[in-house]
JSON list of C-alpha atoms in Angstrom, two decimals:
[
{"chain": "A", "resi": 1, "resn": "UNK", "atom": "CA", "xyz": [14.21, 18.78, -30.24]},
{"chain": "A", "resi": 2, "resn": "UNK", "atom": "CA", "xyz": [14.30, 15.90, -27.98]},
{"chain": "A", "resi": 3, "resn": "UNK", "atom": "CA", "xyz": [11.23, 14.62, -26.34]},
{"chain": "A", "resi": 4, "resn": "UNK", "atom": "CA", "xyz": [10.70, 12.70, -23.13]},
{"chain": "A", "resi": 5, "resn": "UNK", "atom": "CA", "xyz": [7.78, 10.76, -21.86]},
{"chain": "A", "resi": 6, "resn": "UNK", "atom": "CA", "xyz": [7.62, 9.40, -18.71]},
{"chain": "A", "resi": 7, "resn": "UNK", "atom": "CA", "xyz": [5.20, 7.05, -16.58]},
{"chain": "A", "resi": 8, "resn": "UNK", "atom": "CA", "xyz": [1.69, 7.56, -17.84]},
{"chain": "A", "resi": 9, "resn": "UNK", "atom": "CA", "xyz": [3.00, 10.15, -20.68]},
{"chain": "A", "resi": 10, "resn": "UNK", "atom": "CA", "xyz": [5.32, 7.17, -22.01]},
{"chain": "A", "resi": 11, "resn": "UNK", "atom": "CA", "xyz": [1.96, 4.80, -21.84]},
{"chain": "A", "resi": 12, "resn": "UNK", "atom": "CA", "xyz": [-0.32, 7.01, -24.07]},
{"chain": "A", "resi": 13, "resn": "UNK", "atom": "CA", "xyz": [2.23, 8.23, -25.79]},
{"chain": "A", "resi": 14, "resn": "UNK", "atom": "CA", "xyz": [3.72, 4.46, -26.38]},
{"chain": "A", "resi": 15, "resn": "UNK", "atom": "CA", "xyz": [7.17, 5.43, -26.69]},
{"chain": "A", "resi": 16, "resn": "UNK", "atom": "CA", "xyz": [9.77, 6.81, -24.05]},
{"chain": "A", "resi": 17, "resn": "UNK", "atom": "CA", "xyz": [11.36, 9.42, -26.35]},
{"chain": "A", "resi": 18, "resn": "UNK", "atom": "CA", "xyz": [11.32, 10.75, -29.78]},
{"chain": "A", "resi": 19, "resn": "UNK", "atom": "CA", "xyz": [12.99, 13.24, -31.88]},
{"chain": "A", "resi": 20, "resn": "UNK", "atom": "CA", "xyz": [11.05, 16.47, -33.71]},
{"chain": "A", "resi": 21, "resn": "UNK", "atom": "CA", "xyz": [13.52, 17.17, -36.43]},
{"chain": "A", "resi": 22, "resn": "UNK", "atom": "CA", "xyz": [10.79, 19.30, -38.38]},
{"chain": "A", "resi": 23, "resn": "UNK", "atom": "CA", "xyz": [11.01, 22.09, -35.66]},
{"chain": "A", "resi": 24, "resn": "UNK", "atom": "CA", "xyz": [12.65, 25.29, -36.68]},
{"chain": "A", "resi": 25, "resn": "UNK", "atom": "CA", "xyz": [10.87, 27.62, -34.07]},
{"chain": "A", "resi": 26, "resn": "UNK", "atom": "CA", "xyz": [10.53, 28.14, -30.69]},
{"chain": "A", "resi": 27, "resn": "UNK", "atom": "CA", "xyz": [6.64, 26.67, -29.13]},
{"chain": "A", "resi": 28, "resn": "UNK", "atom": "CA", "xyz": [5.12, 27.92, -26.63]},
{"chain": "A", "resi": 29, "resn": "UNK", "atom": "CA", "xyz": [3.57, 25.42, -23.88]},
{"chain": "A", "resi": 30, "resn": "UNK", "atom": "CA", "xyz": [0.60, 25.31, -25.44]},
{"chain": "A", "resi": 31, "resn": "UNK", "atom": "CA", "xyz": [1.96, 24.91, -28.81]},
{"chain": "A", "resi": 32, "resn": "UNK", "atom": "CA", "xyz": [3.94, 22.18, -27.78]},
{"chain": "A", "resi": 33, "resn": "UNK", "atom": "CA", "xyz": [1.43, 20.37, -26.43]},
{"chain": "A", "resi": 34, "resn": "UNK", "atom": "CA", "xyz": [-0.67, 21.02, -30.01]},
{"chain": "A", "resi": 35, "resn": "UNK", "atom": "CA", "xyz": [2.17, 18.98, -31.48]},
{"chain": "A", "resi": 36, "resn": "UNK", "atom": "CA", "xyz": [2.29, 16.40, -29.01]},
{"chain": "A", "resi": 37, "resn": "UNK", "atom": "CA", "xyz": [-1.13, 15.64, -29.20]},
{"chain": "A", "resi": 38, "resn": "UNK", "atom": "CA", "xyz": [-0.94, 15.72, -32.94]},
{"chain": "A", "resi": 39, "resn": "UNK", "atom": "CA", "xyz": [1.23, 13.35, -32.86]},
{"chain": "A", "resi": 40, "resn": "UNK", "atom": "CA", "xyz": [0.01, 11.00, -30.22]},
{"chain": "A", "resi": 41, "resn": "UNK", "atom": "CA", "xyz": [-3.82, 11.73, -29.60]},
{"chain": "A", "resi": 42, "resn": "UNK", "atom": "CA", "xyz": [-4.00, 9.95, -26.54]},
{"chain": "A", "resi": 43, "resn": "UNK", "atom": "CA", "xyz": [-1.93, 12.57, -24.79]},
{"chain": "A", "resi": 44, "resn": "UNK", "atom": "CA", "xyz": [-5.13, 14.89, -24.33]},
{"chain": "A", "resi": 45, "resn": "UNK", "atom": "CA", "xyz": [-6.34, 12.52, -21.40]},
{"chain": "A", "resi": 46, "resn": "UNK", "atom": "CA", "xyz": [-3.25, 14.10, -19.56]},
{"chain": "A", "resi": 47, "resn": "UNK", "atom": "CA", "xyz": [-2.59, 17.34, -20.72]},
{"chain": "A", "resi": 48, "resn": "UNK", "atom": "CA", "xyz": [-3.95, 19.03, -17.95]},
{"chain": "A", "resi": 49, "resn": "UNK", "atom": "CA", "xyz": [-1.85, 17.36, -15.13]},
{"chain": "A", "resi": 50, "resn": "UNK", "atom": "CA", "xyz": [1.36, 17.10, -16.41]},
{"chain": "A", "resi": 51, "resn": "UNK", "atom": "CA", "xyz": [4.23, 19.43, -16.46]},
{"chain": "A", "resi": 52, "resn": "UNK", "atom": "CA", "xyz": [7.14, 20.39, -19.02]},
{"chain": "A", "resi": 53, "resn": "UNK", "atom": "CA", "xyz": [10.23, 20.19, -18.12]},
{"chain": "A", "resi": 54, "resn": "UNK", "atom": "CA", "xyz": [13.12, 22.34, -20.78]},
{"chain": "A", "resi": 55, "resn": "UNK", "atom": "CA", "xyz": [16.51, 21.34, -20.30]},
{"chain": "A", "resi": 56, "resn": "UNK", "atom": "CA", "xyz": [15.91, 19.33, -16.85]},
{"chain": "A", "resi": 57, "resn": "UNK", "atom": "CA", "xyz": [13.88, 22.45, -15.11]},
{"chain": "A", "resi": 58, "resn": "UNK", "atom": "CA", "xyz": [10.21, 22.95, -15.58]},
{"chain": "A", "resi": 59, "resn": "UNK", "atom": "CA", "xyz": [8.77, 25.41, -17.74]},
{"chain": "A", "resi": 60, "resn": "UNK", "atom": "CA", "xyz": [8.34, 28.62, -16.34]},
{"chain": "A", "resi": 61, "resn": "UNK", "atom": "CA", "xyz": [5.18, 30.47, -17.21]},
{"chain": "A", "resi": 62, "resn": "UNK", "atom": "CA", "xyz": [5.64, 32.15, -21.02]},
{"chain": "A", "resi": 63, "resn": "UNK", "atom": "CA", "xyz": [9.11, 30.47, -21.36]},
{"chain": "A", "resi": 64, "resn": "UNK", "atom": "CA", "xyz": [9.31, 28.89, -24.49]},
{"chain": "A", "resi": 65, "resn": "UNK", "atom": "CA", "xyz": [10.69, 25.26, -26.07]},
{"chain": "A", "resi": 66, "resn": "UNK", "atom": "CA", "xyz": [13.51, 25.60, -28.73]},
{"chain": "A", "resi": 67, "resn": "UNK", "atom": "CA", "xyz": [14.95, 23.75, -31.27]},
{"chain": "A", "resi": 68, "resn": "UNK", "atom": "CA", "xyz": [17.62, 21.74, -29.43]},
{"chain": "A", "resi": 69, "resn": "UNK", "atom": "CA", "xyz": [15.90, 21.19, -26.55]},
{"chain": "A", "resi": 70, "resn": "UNK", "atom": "CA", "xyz": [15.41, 18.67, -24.15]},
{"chain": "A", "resi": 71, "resn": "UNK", "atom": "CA", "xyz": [12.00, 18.28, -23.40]},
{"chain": "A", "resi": 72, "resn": "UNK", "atom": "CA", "xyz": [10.54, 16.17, -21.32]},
{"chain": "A", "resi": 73, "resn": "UNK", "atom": "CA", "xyz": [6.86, 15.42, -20.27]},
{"chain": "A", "resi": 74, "resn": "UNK", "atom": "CA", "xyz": [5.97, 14.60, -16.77]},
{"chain": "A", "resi": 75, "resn": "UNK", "atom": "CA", "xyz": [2.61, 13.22, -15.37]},
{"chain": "A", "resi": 76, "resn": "UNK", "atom": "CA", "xyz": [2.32, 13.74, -11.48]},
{"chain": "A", "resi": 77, "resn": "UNK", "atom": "CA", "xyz": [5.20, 12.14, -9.90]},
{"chain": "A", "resi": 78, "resn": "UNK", "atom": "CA", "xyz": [5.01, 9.90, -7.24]},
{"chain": "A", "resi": 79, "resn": "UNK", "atom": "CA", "xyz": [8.10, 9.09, -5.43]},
{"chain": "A", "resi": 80, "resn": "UNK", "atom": "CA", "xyz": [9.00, 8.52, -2.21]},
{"chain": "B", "resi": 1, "resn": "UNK", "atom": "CA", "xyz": [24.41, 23.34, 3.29]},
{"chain": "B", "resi": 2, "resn": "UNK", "atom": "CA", "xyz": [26.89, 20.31, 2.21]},
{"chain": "B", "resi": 3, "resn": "UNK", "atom": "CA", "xyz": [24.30, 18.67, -0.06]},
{"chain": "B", "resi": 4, "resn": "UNK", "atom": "CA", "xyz": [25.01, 15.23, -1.41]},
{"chain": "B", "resi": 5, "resn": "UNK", "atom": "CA", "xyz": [22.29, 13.56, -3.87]},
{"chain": "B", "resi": 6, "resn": "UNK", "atom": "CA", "xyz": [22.10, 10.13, -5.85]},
{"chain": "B", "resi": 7, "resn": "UNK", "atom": "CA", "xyz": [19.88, 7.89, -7.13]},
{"chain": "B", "resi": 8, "resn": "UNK", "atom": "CA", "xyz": [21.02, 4.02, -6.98]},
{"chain": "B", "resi": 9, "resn": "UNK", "atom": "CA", "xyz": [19.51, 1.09, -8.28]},
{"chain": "B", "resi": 10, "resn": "UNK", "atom": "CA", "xyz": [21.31, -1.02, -5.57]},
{"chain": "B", "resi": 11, "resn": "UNK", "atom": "CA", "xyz": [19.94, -1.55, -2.30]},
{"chain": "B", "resi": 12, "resn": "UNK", "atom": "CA", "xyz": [20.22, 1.42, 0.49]},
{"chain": "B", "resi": 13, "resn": "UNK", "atom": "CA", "xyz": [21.89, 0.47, 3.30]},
{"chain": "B", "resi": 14, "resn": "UNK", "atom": "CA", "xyz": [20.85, 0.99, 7.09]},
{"chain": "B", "resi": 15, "resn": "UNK", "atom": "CA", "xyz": [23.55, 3.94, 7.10]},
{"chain": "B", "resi": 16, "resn": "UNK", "atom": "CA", "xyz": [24.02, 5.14, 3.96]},
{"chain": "B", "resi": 17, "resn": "UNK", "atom": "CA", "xyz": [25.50, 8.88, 4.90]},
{"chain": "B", "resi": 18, "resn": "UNK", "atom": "CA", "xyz": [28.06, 10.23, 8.06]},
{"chain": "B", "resi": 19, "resn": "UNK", "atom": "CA", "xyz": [27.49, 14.20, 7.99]},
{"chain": "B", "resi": 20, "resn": "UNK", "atom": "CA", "xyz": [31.12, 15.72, 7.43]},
{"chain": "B", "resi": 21, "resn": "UNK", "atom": "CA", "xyz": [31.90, 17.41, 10.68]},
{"chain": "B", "resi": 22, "resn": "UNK", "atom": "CA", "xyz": [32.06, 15.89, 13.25]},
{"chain": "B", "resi": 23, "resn": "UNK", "atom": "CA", "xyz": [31.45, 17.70, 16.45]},
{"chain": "B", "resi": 24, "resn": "UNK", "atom": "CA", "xyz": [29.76, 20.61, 14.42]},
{"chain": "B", "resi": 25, "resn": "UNK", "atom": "CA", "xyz": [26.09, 18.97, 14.77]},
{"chain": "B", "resi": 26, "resn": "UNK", "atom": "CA", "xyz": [23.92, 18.30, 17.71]},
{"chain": "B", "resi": 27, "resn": "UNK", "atom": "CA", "xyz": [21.24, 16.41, 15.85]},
{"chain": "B", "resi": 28, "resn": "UNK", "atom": "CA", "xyz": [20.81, 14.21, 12.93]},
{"chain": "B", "resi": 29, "resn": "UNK", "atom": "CA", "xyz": [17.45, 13.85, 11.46]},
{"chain": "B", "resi": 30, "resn": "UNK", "atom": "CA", "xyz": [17.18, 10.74, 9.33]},
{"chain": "B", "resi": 31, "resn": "UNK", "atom": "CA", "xyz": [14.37, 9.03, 7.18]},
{"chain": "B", "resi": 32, "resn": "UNK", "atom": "CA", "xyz": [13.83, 5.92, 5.69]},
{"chain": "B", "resi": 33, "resn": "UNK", "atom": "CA", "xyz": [10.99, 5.52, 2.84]},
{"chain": "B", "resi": 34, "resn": "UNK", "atom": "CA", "xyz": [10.00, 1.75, 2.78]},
{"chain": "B", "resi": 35, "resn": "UNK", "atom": "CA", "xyz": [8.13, 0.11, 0.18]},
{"chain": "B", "resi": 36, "resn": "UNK", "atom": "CA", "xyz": [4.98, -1.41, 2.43]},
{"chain": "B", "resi": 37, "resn": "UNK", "atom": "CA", "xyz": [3.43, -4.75, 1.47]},
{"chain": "B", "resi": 38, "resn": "UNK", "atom": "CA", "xyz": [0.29, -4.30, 0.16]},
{"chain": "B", "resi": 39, "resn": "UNK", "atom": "CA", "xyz": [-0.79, -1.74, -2.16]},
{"chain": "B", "resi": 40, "resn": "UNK", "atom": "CA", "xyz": [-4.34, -0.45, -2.25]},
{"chain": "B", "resi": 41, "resn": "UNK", "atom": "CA", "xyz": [-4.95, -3.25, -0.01]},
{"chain": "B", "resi": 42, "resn": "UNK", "atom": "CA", "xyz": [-3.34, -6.27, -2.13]},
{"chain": "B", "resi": 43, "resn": "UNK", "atom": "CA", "xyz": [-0.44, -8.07, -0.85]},
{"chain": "B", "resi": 44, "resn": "UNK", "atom": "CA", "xyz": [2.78, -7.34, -3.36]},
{"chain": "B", "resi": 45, "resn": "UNK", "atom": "CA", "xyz": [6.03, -8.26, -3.58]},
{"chain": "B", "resi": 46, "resn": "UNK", "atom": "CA", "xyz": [7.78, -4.82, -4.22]},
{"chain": "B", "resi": 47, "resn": "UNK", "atom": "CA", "xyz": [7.25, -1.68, -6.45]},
{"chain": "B", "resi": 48, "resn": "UNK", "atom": "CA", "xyz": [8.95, -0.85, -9.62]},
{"chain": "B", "resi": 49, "resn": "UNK", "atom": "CA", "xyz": [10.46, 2.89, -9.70]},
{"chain": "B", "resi": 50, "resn": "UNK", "atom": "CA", "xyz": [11.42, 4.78, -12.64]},
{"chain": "B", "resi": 51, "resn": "UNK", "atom": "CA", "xyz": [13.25, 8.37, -12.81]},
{"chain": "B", "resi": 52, "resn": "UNK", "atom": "CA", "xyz": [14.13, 11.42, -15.20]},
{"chain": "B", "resi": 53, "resn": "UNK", "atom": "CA", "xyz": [17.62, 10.66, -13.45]},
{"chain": "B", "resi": 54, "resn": "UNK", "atom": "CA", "xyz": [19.42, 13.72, -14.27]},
{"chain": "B", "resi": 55, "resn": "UNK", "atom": "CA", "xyz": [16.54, 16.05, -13.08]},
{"chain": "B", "resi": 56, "resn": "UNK", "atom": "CA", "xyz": [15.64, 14.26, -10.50]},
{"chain": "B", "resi": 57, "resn": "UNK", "atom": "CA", "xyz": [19.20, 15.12, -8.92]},
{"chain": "B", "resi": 58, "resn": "UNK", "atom": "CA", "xyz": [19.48, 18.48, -10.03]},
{"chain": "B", "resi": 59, "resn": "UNK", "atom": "CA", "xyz": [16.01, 19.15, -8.73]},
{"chain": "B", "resi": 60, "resn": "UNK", "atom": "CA", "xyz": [16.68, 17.66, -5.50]},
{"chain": "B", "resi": 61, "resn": "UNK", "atom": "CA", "xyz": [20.01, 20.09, -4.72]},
{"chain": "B", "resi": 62, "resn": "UNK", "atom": "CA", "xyz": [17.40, 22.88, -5.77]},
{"chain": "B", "resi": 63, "resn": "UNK", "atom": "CA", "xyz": [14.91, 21.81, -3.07]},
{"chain": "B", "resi": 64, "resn": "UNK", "atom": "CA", "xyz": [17.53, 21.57, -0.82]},
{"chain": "B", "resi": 65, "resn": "UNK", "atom": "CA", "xyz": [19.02, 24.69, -1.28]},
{"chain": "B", "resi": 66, "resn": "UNK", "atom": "CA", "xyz": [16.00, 26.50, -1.31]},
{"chain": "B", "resi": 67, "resn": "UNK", "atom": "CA", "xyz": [14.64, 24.53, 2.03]},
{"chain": "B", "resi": 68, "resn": "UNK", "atom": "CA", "xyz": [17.84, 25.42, 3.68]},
{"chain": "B", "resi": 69, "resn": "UNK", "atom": "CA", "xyz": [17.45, 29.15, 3.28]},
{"chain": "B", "resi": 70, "resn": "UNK", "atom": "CA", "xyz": [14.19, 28.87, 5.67]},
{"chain": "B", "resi": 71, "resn": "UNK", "atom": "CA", "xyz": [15.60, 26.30, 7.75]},
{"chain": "B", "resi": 72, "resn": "UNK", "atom": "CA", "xyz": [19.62, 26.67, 8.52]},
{"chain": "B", "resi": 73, "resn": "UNK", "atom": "CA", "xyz": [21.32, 23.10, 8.55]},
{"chain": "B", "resi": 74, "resn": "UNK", "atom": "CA", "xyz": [24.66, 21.85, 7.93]},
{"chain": "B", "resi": 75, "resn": "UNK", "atom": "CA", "xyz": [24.31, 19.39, 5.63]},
{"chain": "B", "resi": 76, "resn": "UNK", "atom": "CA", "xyz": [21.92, 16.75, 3.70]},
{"chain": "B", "resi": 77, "resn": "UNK", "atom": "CA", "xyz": [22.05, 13.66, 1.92]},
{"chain": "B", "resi": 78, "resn": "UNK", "atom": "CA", "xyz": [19.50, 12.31, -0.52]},
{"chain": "B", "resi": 79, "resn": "UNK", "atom": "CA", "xyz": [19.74, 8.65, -1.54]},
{"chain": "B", "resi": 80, "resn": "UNK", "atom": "CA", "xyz": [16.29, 7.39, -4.03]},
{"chain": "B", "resi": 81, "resn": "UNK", "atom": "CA", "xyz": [16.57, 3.93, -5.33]},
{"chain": "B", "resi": 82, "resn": "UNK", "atom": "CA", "xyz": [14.82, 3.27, -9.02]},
{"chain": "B", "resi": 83, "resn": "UNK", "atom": "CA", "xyz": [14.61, 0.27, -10.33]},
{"chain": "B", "resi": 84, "resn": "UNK", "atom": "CA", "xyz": [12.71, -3.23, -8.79]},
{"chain": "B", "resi": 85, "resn": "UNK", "atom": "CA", "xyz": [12.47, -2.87, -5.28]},
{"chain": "B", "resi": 86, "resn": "UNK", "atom": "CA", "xyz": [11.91, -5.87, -3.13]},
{"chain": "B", "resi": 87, "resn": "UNK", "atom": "CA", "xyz": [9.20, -5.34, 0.01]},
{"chain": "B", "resi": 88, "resn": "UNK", "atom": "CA", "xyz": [10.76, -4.03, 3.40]},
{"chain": "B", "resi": 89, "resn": "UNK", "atom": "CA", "xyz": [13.72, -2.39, 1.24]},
{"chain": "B", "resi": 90, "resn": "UNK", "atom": "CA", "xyz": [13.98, 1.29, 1.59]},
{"chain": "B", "resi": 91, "resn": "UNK", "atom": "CA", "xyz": [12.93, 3.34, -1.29]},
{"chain": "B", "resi": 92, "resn": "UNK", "atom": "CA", "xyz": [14.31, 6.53, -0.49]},
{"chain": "B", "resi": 93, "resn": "UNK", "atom": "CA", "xyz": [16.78, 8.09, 2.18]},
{"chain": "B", "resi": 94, "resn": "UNK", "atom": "CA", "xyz": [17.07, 11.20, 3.47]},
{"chain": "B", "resi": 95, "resn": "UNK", "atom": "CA", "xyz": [19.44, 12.52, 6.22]},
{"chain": "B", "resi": 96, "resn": "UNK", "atom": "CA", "xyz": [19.83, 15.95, 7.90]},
{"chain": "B", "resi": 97, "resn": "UNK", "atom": "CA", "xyz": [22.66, 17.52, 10.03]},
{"chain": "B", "resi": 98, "resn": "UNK", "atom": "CA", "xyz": [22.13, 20.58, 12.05]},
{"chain": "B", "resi": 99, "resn": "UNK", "atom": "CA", "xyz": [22.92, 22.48, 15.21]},
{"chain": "B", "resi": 100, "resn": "UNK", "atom": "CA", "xyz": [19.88, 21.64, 16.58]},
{"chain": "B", "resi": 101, "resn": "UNK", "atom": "CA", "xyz": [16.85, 19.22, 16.22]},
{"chain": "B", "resi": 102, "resn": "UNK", "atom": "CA", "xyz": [14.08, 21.74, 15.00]},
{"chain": "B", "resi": 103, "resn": "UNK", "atom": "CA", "xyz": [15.96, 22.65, 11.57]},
{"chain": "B", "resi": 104, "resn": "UNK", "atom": "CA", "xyz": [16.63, 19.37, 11.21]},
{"chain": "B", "resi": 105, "resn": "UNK", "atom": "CA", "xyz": [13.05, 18.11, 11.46]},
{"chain": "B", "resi": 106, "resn": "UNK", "atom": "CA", "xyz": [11.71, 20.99, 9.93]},
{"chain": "B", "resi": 107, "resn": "UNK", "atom": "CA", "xyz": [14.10, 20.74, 6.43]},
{"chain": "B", "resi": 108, "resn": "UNK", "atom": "CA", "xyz": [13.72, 17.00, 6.87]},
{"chain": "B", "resi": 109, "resn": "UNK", "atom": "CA", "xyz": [10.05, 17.01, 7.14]},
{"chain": "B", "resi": 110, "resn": "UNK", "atom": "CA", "xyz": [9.19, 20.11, 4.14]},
{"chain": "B", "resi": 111, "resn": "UNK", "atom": "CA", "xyz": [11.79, 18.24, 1.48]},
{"chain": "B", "resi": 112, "resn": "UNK", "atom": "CA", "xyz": [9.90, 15.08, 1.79]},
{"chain": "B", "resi": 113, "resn": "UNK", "atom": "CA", "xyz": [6.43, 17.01, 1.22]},
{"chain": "B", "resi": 114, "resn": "UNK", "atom": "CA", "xyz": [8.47, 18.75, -1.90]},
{"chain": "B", "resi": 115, "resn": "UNK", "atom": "CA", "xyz": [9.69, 15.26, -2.93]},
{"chain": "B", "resi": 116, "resn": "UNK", "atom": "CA", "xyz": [6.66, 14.03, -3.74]},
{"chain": "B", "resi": 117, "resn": "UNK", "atom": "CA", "xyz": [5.48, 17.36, -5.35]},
{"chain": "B", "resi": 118, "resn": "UNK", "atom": "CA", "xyz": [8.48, 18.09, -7.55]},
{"chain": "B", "resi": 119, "resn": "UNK", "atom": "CA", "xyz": [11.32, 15.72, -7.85]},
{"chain": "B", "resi": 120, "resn": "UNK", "atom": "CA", "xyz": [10.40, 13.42, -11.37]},
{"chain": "B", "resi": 121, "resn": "UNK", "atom": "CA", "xyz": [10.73, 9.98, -10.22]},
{"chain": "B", "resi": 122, "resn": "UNK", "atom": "CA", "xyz": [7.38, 7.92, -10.58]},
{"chain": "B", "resi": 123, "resn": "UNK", "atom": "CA", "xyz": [6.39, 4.46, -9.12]},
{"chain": "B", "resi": 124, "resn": "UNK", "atom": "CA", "xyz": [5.45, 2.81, -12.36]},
{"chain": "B", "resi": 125, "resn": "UNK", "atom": "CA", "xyz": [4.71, -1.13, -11.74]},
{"chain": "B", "resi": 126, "resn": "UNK", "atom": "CA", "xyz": [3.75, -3.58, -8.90]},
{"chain": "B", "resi": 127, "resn": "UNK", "atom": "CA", "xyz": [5.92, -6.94, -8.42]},
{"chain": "B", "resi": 128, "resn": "UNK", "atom": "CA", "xyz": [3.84, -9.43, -7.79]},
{"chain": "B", "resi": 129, "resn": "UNK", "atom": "CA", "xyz": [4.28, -11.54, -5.00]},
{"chain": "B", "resi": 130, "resn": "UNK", "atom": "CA", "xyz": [7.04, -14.69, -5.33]},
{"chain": "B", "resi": 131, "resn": "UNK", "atom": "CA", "xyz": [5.81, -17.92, -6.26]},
{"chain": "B", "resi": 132, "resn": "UNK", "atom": "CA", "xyz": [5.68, -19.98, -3.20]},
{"chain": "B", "resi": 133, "resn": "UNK", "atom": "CA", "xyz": [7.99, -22.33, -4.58]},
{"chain": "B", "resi": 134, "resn": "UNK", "atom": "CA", "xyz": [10.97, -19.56, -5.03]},
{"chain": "B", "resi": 135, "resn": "UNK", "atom": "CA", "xyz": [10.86, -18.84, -1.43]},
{"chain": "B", "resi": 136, "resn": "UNK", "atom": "CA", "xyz": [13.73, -20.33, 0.19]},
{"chain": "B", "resi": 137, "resn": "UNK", "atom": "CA", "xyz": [13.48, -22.25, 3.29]}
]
């Protein structure tokens, strides 16, 4: 699974993306952002206002991450 | 809807976009986004943009496609620059072609509110001001 952090994600997070080569099944959202935070504990400030996007759409509610994945995680965006 | 969409880290020009055909529209909505020169009140010499390019695209045709269901137009083009962006240089374009003005205000208007709600580009830095001394005469 490949991971994406963007603006204030790729701050905390201090890295733009990683791989997870230790996940065999799929995560949940809320799983995923168990191991996200597990790895980078600085995440938590953020959790609640970011969304995941799978495969370049977000995360629809109860849809699930898989192995394989794109994933990316993206704090409020500001563009315009 | 003809939708065109791109993100450019070269500068947007005054007229980025002709709607394909001619004669079919009656108005042409267009915006310009402009990075202002202060931010939060400080004088700054441009913004620094970064996007999830390929997402940012797709999600953009999906905004437009849904946006055109509720307001009919003929087509729209989407231009977002990333990268340094000087003061006074335009950010983002936007251009709509439609039979009449009211669609084309109406999807030009809701896609920029869904822009900035949904489309994963971020500003990410402030460029300072240039040093006096790089200022050409």
């Amino acid at each position: 699974m490949r991971i994406l952090y963007f603006s204030q994600a790729e701050n905390l997070a201090g890295c733009s993306e990683e791989s997870w080569n230790g996940i065999a099944a799929p995560l949940s959202e809320a799983e995923f952002w168990e191991e996200a935070v597990r790895r980078h504990p600085a995440l938590e400030a953020i959790r609640g206002i970011c969304r995941v996007a799978r495969n370049e759409q977000f995360l629809s509610p109860g849809e699930h991450v898989r192995p394989g994945d794109e994933v990316a995680v993206l704090p409020p965006v500001s563009g315009g | 809807m003809k939708i065109t969409v791109s993100l450019t880290e070269t500068a947007i020009p005054a007229r980025p976009w002709s709607p394909p055909g001619e004669g079919a529209h009656g108005a042409l909505a267009e915006f310009h986004g402009i990075v202002r020169g202060t931010e939060d009140g400080t004088p700054i010499g441009g913004l620094r943009y970064r996007a999830y390019t390929g997402m940012a695209e797709k999600q953009t045709v999906r905004i437009l496609r849904e946006l055109g269901g509720e307001h009919p137009c003929h087509a729209a083009c989407v231009v977002h620059r990333t990268g340094d962006i000087p003061v006074g240089e335009t950010a983002v374009y936007a251009g709509v072609a439609a039979a009449h003005r009211a669609e084309a205000f109406a999807l030009l208007s809701a896609f920029m509110d869904r822009l900035k709600q949904d489309v994963p580009i971020w500003k990410v830095g402030v460029l300072p001001l240039p040093a006096p001394d790089s200022i050409s005469e």
